[in-house]
Tab-separated table of C-alpha atoms in Angstrom:
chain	number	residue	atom	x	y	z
A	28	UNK	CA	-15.477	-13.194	-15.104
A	29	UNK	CA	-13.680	-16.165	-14.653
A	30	UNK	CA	-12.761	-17.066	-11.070
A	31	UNK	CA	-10.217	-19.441	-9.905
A	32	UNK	CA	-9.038	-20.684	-6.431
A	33	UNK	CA	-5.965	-22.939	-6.582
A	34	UNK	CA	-2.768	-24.357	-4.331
A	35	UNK	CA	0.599	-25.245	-5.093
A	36	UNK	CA	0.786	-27.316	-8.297
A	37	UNK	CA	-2.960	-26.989	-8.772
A	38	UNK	CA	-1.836	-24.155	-10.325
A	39	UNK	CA	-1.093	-25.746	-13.918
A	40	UNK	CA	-4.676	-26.498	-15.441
A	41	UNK	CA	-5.438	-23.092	-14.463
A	42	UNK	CA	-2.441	-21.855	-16.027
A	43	UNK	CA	-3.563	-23.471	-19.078
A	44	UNK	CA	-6.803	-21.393	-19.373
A	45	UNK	CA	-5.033	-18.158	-18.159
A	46	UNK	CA	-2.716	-19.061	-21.260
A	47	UNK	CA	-5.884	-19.810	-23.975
A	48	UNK	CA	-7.376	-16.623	-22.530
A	49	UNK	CA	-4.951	-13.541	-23.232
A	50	UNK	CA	-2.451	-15.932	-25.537
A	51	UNK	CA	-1.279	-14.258	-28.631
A	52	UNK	CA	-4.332	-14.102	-31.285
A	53	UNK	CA	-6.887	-14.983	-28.467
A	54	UNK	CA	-10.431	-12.863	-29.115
A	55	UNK	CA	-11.068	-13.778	-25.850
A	56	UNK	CA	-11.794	-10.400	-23.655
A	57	UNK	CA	-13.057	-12.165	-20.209
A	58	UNK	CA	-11.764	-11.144	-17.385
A	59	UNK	CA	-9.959	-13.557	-15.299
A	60	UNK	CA	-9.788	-13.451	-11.182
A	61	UNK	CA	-7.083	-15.659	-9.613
A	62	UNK	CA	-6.752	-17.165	-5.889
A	63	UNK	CA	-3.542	-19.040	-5.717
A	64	UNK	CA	-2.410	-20.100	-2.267
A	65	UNK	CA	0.760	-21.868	-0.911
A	66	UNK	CA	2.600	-22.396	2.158
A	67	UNK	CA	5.485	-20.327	1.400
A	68	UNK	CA	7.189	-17.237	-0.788
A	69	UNK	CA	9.357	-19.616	-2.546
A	70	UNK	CA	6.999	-21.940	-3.398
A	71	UNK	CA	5.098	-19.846	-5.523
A	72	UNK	CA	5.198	-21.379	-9.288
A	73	UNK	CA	4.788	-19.541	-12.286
A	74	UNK	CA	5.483	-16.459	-10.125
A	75	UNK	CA	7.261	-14.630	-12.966
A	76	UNK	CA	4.888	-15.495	-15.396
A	77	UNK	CA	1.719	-14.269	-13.647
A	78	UNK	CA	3.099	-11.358	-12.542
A	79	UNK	CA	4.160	-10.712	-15.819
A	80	UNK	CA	0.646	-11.153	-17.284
A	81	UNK	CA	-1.287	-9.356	-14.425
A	82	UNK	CA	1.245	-6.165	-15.596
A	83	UNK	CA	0.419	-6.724	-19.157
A	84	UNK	CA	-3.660	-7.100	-18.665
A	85	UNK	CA	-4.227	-5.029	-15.426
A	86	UNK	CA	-8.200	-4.262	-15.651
A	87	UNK	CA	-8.794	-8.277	-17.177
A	88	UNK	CA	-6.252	-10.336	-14.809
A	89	UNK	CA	-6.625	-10.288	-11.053
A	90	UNK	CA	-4.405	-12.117	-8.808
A	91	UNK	CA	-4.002	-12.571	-4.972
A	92	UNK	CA	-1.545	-14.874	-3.985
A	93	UNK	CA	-1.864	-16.211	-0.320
A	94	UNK	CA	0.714	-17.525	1.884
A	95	UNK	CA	0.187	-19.844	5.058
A	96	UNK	CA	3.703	-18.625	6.241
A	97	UNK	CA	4.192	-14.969	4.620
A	98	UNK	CA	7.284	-12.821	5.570
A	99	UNK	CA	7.131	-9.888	7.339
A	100	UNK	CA	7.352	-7.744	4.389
A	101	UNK	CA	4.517	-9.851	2.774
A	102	UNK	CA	1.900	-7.428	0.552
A	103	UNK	CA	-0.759	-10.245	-0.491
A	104	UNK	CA	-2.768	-12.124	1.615
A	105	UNK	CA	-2.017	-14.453	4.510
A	106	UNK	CA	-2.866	-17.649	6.280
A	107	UNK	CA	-5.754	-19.448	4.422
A	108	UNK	CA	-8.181	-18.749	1.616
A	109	UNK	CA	-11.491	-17.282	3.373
A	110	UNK	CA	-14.954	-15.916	2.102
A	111	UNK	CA	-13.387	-12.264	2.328
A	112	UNK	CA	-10.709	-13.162	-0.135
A	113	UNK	CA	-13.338	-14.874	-3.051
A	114	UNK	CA	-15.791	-11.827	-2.535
């Protein structure tokens, strides 16, 4: 399992191993668990694109994105990253 915590534009070296990972041709069958925190909906990057992924690789790509200031309708998680959310 590979686990990753990131914010904001922290986001793109992580994106870069999510990429080598289940990229076209990769033999690579790890399973990848991703943390990725801002402050709000709209400042989510590479939204499509990992959502996209997690729906292709359900059982190897995990993601929980975390919002500071989450809407009301708001699903993932909110406020800051804590121990409950890396466990």
């Amino acid at each position: 399992v590979i686990g990753m915590i990131c914010g904001g534009t922290g986001v793109t070296p992580m994106w870069q191993v999510i990429c080598a990972v289940f990229g076209e041709g990769s033999k690579d069958k790890s399973t990848v668990k991703l943390i990725f925190a801002n402050v709000k909906e709209d400042d989510i990057l590479l939204r499509e694109e990992i959502e996209a992924l997690q729906r292709r690789f359900p059982d190897r790509f995990k993601v929980l994105f975390v919002l500071n200031e989450p809407p009301e309708n708001w699903t993932g998680g909110g406020g800051f990253v804590f121990k409950e959310n890396i466990q």
